[in-house]
Coordinates of C-alpha atoms and ligand atoms in Angstrom, one line a residue:
M1 CA 0.0 0.0 0.0
R2 CA 1.0 3.6 -0.4
I3 CA 0.4 5.7 2.7
L4 CA 0.4 9.5 2.8
V5 CA 1.3 10.5 6.3
T6 CA 0.5 14.2 7.2
G7 CA 2.5 15.3 10.3
G8 CA 5.0 12.5 9.7
A9 CA 7.9 14.6 11.1
G10 CA 6.1 14.9 14.5
F11 CA 6.3 12.6 17.5
I12 CA 3.6 10.1 16.6
G13 CA 3.8 10.5 12.9
S14 CA 7.5 9.7 12.8
A15 CA 7.0 6.6 15.0
L16 CA 4.4 5.5 12.5
V17 CA 6.7 6.1 9.5
R18 CA 9.6 4.3 11.2
R19 CA 7.3 1.4 11.9
L20 CA 5.9 1.2 8.4
I21 CA 9.3 1.4 6.7
E22 CA 11.0 -1.0 9.1
H23 CA 8.2 -3.5 9.7
S24 CA 6.0 -3.5 6.5
D25 CA 6.3 -3.3 2.7
H26 CA 4.2 -0.1 2.5
E27 CA 5.5 3.0 0.7
V28 CA 5.3 6.2 2.6
L29 CA 5.1 9.9 1.6
V30 CA 5.5 12.3 4.6
F31 CA 3.6 15.5 4.0
D32 CA 4.7 18.0 6.7
K33 CA 5.1 21.8 7.0
L34 CA 8.0 21.4 9.5
T35 CA 6.5 23.8 12.1
Y36 CA 8.5 24.2 15.3
A37 CA 7.3 20.7 16.2
G38 CA 8.4 19.0 13.0
V39 CA 11.8 17.3 13.5
L40 CA 13.4 15.8 10.4
S41 CA 16.1 14.0 12.4
S42 CA 13.3 11.8 13.8
L43 CA 13.0 10.4 10.3
E44 CA 16.8 9.8 9.9
P45 CA 16.5 6.1 10.6
V46 CA 14.4 5.6 7.4
A47 CA 15.6 8.4 5.3
A48 CA 17.7 6.2 3.0
S49 CA 14.8 3.8 2.2
D50 CA 13.5 3.9 -1.4
R51 CA 10.0 3.3 0.1
Y52 CA 10.2 6.7 1.9
A53 CA 9.7 10.2 0.5
F54 CA 9.2 13.6 2.1
V55 CA 7.4 16.8 0.9
Q56 CA 7.5 20.0 2.9
A57 CA 4.1 21.6 2.6
D58 CA 1.1 23.0 4.5
I59 CA -2.2 21.0 4.9
C60 CA -4.0 24.3 4.6
D61 CA -2.7 24.7 1.0
P62 CA -5.2 23.0 -1.3
D63 CA -2.9 23.0 -4.3
A64 CA -0.1 21.4 -2.4
V65 CA -2.4 18.7 -1.0
A66 CA -3.9 18.1 -4.4
K67 CA -0.5 17.7 -6.0
A68 CA 0.7 15.3 -3.4
L69 CA -2.4 13.1 -3.8
K70 CA -2.1 13.2 -7.6
D71 CA 1.6 12.4 -7.7
F72 CA 1.7 9.8 -5.0
R73 CA -1.7 8.1 -5.5
P74 CA -2.1 6.9 -1.9
D75 CA -4.3 4.0 -0.8
V76 CA -4.4 5.5 2.7
V77 CA -4.2 9.1 4.0
A78 CA -3.1 8.9 7.7
H79 CA -3.8 12.5 8.9
L80 CA -1.7 13.3 12.0
A81 CA -0.7 16.9 11.2
A82 CA -1.9 19.2 13.9
E83 CA -1.0 21.8 16.5
S84 CA -0.8 19.5 19.5
H85 CA 0.3 21.3 22.6
V86 CA -2.5 22.3 25.0
D87 CA -0.5 25.1 26.7
R88 CA 0.2 26.7 23.4
S89 CA -3.5 26.6 22.5
I90 CA -4.2 28.6 25.6
D91 CA -1.6 31.3 24.7
G92 CA -2.4 31.4 20.9
P93 CA -5.6 29.5 19.8
G94 CA -5.6 30.9 16.2
A95 CA -3.0 28.5 14.9
F96 CA -5.0 25.6 16.3
V97 CA -8.2 26.7 14.6
Q98 CA -6.3 27.2 11.3
T99 CA -4.3 23.9 11.2
N100 CA -6.7 21.6 13.1
L101 CA -10.0 22.8 11.7
V102 CA -9.2 24.5 8.4
G103 CA -6.3 22.1 7.6
T104 CA -8.5 19.1 8.2
F105 CA -11.2 20.6 6.0
V106 CA -8.7 21.1 3.2
M107 CA -7.4 17.6 3.6
L108 CA -10.9 16.2 3.4
N109 CA -12.0 18.3 0.4
Q110 CA -8.9 17.6 -1.7
T111 CA -9.0 13.9 -0.7
L112 CA -12.7 13.6 -1.7
G113 CA -11.9 15.0 -5.2
Y114 CA -8.9 12.5 -5.5
W115 CA -11.0 9.6 -4.2
R116 CA -13.9 10.3 -6.6
G117 CA -11.5 10.0 -9.5
L118 CA -10.2 6.5 -8.5
P119 CA -11.2 3.3 -10.3
D120 CA -13.9 1.4 -8.4
V121 CA -11.6 -1.2 -6.9
E122 CA -9.2 1.4 -5.5
K123 CA -12.1 3.6 -4.4
A124 CA -13.5 0.8 -2.3
A125 CA -10.1 0.0 -0.7
F126 CA -9.2 3.6 0.0
R127 CA -9.1 4.9 3.7
F128 CA -8.9 8.4 5.2
H129 CA -7.7 7.8 8.7
H130 CA -8.0 10.8 11.1
I131 CA -5.8 10.6 14.2
S132 CA -7.4 12.3 17.2
T133 CA -7.3 12.5 21.0
D134 CA -9.2 11.4 24.1
E135 CA -9.3 15.1 25.1
V136 CA -12.4 15.6 22.9
F137 CA -14.4 13.7 25.5
G138 CA -13.7 16.3 28.2
S139 CA -12.7 15.5 31.8
L140 CA -13.6 12.5 34.0
G141 CA -14.1 12.4 37.8
E142 CA -12.4 9.6 39.8
D143 CA -14.5 6.9 38.0
G144 CA -15.5 5.8 34.5
F145 CA -13.9 5.5 31.1
F146 CA -14.2 7.2 27.7
T147 CA -15.9 4.8 25.2
E148 CA -16.5 5.4 21.5
T149 CA -20.1 6.6 22.3
T150 CA -19.1 9.1 25.1
P151 CA -20.5 12.5 24.2
Y152 CA -18.0 15.2 23.1
D153 CA -17.2 17.8 25.7
P154 CA -13.9 19.5 24.7
R155 CA -12.7 22.2 27.2
S156 CA -9.5 23.6 25.8
P157 CA -8.9 25.4 22.5
Y158 CA -6.8 22.4 21.5
S159 CA -9.4 19.8 22.3
A160 CA -12.2 22.0 20.8
S161 CA -10.3 22.2 17.5
K162 CA -9.6 18.5 17.5
A163 CA -13.3 17.8 18.3
G164 CA -14.4 20.0 15.4
S165 CA -12.0 18.2 13.1
D166 CA -13.4 14.8 14.2
H167 CA -16.9 16.1 13.3
L168 CA -15.8 17.3 9.9
V169 CA -14.2 13.9 9.1
R170 CA -17.4 12.0 10.1
A171 CA -19.5 14.5 8.1
W172 CA -17.4 13.7 5.0
G173 CA -18.0 10.0 5.6
H174 CA -21.7 10.3 6.1
T175 CA -22.5 12.9 3.5
Y176 CA -20.1 12.2 0.7
G177 CA -19.3 8.5 1.3
L178 CA -15.6 9.0 1.8
P179 CA -14.3 5.9 3.6
V180 CA -13.1 7.5 6.9
L181 CA -11.7 6.0 10.1
V182 CA -11.2 7.9 13.4
T183 CA -9.0 6.9 16.3
N184 CA -9.1 8.8 19.6
C185 CA -6.0 8.0 21.6
S186 CA -4.7 8.8 25.1
N187 CA -1.4 10.4 26.1
N188 CA 1.5 9.0 24.2
Y189 CA 5.1 8.9 25.4
G190 CA 8.4 7.5 24.2
P191 CA 11.5 8.3 22.1
Y192 CA 11.5 11.4 19.9
H193 CA 8.9 13.1 22.1
F194 CA 9.2 16.9 21.7
P195 CA 10.8 18.5 24.8
E196 CA 7.8 20.7 25.7
K197 CA 5.6 17.7 26.7
L198 CA 5.6 16.6 30.4
I199 CA 7.7 13.4 30.2
P200 CA 10.6 14.6 28.0
L201 CA 10.5 18.0 29.7
I202 CA 10.9 16.4 33.1
I203 CA 13.7 14.1 32.0
I204 CA 15.7 16.9 30.3
R205 CA 15.2 19.4 33.1
A206 CA 16.2 16.8 35.7
L207 CA 19.4 16.1 33.8
N208 CA 20.1 19.9 33.5
G209 CA 19.6 20.5 37.2
E210 CA 16.5 22.7 36.7
P211 CA 13.3 22.8 38.7
L212 CA 10.7 20.2 37.6
P213 CA 7.4 22.0 37.2
V214 CA 4.3 20.1 38.3
Y215 CA 1.0 22.0 37.6
G216 CA -1.4 22.5 40.6
D217 CA -1.1 19.7 43.1
G218 CA 0.0 17.0 40.6
S219 CA -3.2 15.0 41.1
N220 CA -4.4 15.2 37.4
V221 CA -4.5 11.8 35.8
R222 CA -3.5 10.8 32.3
D223 CA -3.7 7.3 30.6
W224 CA -0.2 6.7 29.1
L225 CA 0.5 4.7 26.0
F226 CA 3.9 3.9 24.6
V227 CA 4.1 5.6 21.2
D228 CA 5.2 2.4 19.3
D229 CA 2.1 0.7 20.6
H230 CA 0.0 3.6 19.2
A231 CA 1.8 3.2 15.8
R232 CA 0.9 -0.5 15.8
A233 CA -2.7 0.4 16.6
L234 CA -2.9 2.9 13.7
Q235 CA -1.5 0.3 11.3
A236 CA -4.1 -2.2 12.5
V237 CA -6.9 0.3 12.0
F238 CA -6.1 1.5 8.5
E239 CA -5.3 -2.1 7.4
T240 CA -8.2 -3.9 8.9
G241 CA -10.7 -1.4 10.5
T242 CA -14.2 -0.9 9.2
P243 CA -14.8 2.4 7.4
G244 CA -17.1 4.7 9.3
E245 CA -16.0 3.3 12.6
T246 CA -14.2 5.0 15.5
Y247 CA -11.7 3.2 17.7
N248 CA -10.5 4.4 21.1
V249 CA -6.8 3.6 21.8
G250 CA -5.4 3.7 25.3
G251 CA -2.6 2.2 27.5
N252 CA -4.7 1.1 30.5
A253 CA -2.0 2.9 32.4
E254 CA -3.5 5.7 34.5
R255 CA -1.1 7.7 36.5
R256 CA -1.3 10.9 38.5
N257 CA 1.2 13.5 37.1
I258 CA 3.1 13.5 40.4
E259 CA 3.5 9.7 40.2
V260 CA 4.9 10.1 36.6
V261 CA 7.4 12.8 37.7
T262 CA 8.4 10.8 40.8
A263 CA 8.9 7.6 38.7
I264 CA 11.1 9.5 36.3
C265 CA 13.2 10.8 39.2
T266 CA 13.6 7.4 40.8
I267 CA 14.7 5.8 37.5
L268 CA 17.2 8.6 36.9
D269 CA 18.5 8.2 40.5
R270 CA 19.5 4.6 39.4
L271 CA 20.6 5.2 35.8
R272 CA 22.4 8.6 36.1
P273 CA 22.8 9.5 39.8
R274 CA 23.2 13.3 40.6
A275 CA 26.7 14.3 41.1
D276 CA 25.9 15.7 44.6
G277 CA 24.4 12.4 45.6
K278 CA 21.0 14.0 46.2
A279 CA 17.7 12.7 44.8
Y280 CA 16.3 14.2 41.5
A281 CA 12.9 14.5 43.4
D282 CA 14.4 17.4 45.3
Q283 CA 14.0 19.4 42.1
I284 CA 10.2 19.0 42.0
T285 CA 8.4 22.3 42.2
F286 CA 4.7 22.8 42.3
V287 CA 3.7 25.7 40.0
A288 CA 0.5 27.5 39.0
D289 CA -2.1 25.2 37.5
R290 CA -3.0 25.2 33.7
P291 CA -6.2 27.2 33.2
G292 CA -9.1 24.8 32.7
H293 CA -6.8 21.8 33.4
D294 CA -8.8 18.6 32.7
H295 CA -8.7 16.4 35.8
R296 CA -8.7 12.9 34.4
Y297 CA -8.6 11.0 31.1
A298 CA -9.0 7.2 30.8
I299 CA -9.8 5.1 27.8
D300 CA -11.8 2.0 27.5
A301 CA -10.0 0.3 24.6
S302 CA -12.1 -2.9 24.5
K303 CA -13.5 -2.2 21.0
I304 CA -10.1 -2.2 19.3
R305 CA -9.0 -5.2 21.4
N306 CA -12.1 -7.2 20.5
D307 CA -12.5 -6.2 16.9
L308 CA -8.9 -5.9 15.7
G309 CA -6.9 -7.8 18.3
W310 CA -4.8 -4.9 19.4
T311 CA -3.4 -4.6 22.9
P312 CA -0.4 -2.6 24.3
S313 CA 2.8 -4.6 24.2
V314 CA 4.6 -2.8 27.1
T315 CA 3.6 -1.7 30.6
F316 CA 4.1 1.9 31.7
E317 CA 7.0 0.8 33.9
Q318 CA 8.8 -0.9 30.9
G319 CA 8.0 2.0 28.5
I320 CA 9.2 4.7 30.8
E321 CA 12.4 2.9 31.5
Q322 CA 13.1 2.5 27.8
T323 CA 12.2 6.1 27.2
I324 CA 14.5 7.5 29.8
A325 CA 17.3 5.2 28.5
W326 CA 16.7 6.6 25.0
Y327 CA 16.9 10.3 26.2
L328 CA 20.2 9.4 28.0
E329 CA 21.6 7.9 24.9
N330 CA 20.3 10.5 22.4
K331 CA 21.2 13.8 23.9
T332 CA 22.1 15.2 20.4
W333 CA 18.5 14.8 19.2
W334 CA 17.0 16.9 22.0
Q335 CA 19.9 19.3 22.5
D336 CA 19.7 20.3 18.9
I337 CA 16.0 21.2 19.4
L338 CA 16.8 23.1 22.6
D339 CA 19.6 25.0 20.9
A340 CA 17.7 25.9 17.7
R341 CA 14.2 27.1 17.0
Y342 CA 12.7 25.9 20.2
A343 CA 15.1 27.9 22.3
T344 CA 13.3 31.1 21.5
Q345 CA 9.8 29.7 22.1
R346 CA 10.3 27.6 25.2
L347 CA 7.4 27.3 27.5
G348 CA 7.3 26.5 31.2
V349 CA 9.5 27.5 34.1
A350 CA 12.6 29.6 33.1
Ligands
NAD401 P1 3.5 16.9 17.1 O1 3.2 18.2 17.5 O2 4.7 16.2 17.6 O3 3.6 16.8 15.5 C1 2.8 17.5 14.6 C2 3.4 17.5 13.2 O4 2.5 18.1 12.3 C3 4.7 18.2 13.1 O5 5.7 17.5 12.4 C4 4.4 19.5 12.4 O6 5.4 20.0 11.6 C5 3.2 19.0 11.5 N1 2.3 20.1 11.2 C6 1.7 21.1 12.0 N2 1.0 21.9 11.3 C7 1.1 21.5 10.0 C8 0.5 22.0 8.8 N3 -0.3 23.1 8.8 N4 0.8 21.4 7.6 C9 1.5 20.3 7.6 N5 2.1 19.8 8.7 C10 1.9 20.4 9.9 O7 2.1 16.0 17.3 P2 2.0 14.5 17.8 O8 2.1 14.5 19.3 O9 2.9 13.6 17.0 O10 0.5 14.3 17.5 C11 0.1 13.8 16.2 C12 -1.4 13.7 16.1 O11 -1.9 12.8 17.1 C13 -2.1 15.1 16.3 O12 -3.2 15.1 15.5 C14 -2.6 15.0 17.8 O13 -3.8 15.7 18.0 C15 -2.9 13.5 17.9 N6 -2.7 12.9 19.2 C16 -1.6 13.1 20.0 C17 -1.4 12.5 21.2 C18 -0.2 12.7 22.1 O14 -0.1 12.3 23.2 N7 0.9 13.4 21.6 C19 -2.4 11.7 21.7 C20 -3.6 11.5 21.0 C21 -3.7 12.1 19.7
TDX402 O1 5.4 21.3 32.7 C1 4.4 20.6 32.8 N1 3.9 20.3 34.0 C2 2.7 19.6 34.2 O2 2.3 19.3 35.3 C3 3.7 20.2 31.6 C4 4.2 20.5 30.3 C5 2.5 19.4 31.8 N2 2.0 19.1 33.1 C6 0.8 18.4 33.2 C7 -0.4 18.8 32.4 C8 -1.1 17.5 32.1 O3 -2.0 17.1 33.1 O4 1.1 17.0 32.8 C9 0.1 16.5 32.0 C10 0.6 16.2 30.6 O5 0.8 17.4 30.0 P1 1.2 17.5 28.4 O6 2.4 16.7 28.2 O7 1.2 18.9 28.0 O8 0.0 16.7 27.7 P2 -1.6 16.8 27.7 O9 -1.9 18.2 28.0 O10 -2.2 15.8 28.6 O11 -1.9 16.5 26.1 C11 -1.2 15.5 25.5 O12 -1.9 14.3 25.4 C12 -3.1 14.3 24.6 C13 -0.8 15.9 24.0 O13 0.0 17.1 24.1 C14 -2.0 16.1 23.2 O14 -1.6 16.4 21.9 C15 -2.8 14.8 23.2 O15 -4.0 15.0 22.4

């Protein structure tokens, strides 16, 4: 199959592309604008493959999207390109509306034109797979899980823009018959995670001897999934999922933020003890809470398990250990990001 991956230079997109090149026969075209969050070095492991190609372009540009579709003739569009960071959506929501809503509209409209021109057999096999988040469902109390039928209740500019994009995708499926798939996934973590997100931010700041900012009292809960397991889920969905269906993807690994930060500190104490012999946990600092901070997300992933046979392959304890080891061994990857564009746009505690 030929897979066009929007946002393929991002955290999850690059994990998907590495997986497809290394563990399948599919051909991949990455379509990515290379915003501050796009990191080409995340694709270095596959850059030499003749089944991989890259085009730098904006999903909001209809001509660029149409050209990529016409030239590459994909069987699958895996749409991951988005503005993804909640804190940035609070400071500057415009880019989120533009990329996540308008960009998804452009992707759908151009893909519809391309799909309508395909021969019947290719038309039937084609899939537009939209990659979304569990944040569209809002915030849970101490109990309960998000299922595929949980009503939408987005509460941040980021999640509202993703919720709107999910609705657009389903509308293009219902109204125009485009064979769409939607996945809503919980918090990912793993290698190549951009340094502004909680887990890499804590690892890097710990190693740099900086304060480790925990929002509020650290009691907010996220359901963590190792990124390579998400990539496996995405492949299962676009290869074997039923068009028109939604699949929730989650790690069944709920942790309070303070538990995550403490776990990172404990592992670093063992793998890379502080020079002064003190514990990394001494660097933990409670800071002002995120406005509108959702309390808890938790996914019921029984549908994708029962229908497609997907389950996570690693526990949170295994995944976080692997992730920390990767950051220790790949300082160049993240130091380059800190030194370059991101240095002028860094969020969080100075
Ligand atoms: P990311 O921010 O790491 O990467 C986004 C990528 O999209 C970057 O390479 C960026 O250059 C590209 N991009 C942004 N705007 C673009 C545009 N206008 N045109 C073309 N490319 C553009 O994001 P991520 O964490 O890899 O998330 C990927 C997708 O998965 C997003 O749609 C996100 O909403 C969703 N998601 C993320 C998580 C998570 O935990 N990170 C969980 C569930 C769902
Ligand atoms: O410095 C921090 N301190 C802190 O306590 C940061 C950056 C975050 N946090 C908290 C906020 C959240 O409760 O940690 C949790 C995780 O924060 P993020 O890494 O910013 O992720 P989150 O807001 O949960 O959203 C992520 O998961 C769902 C992705 O960024 C989204 O794109 C995805 O849809």
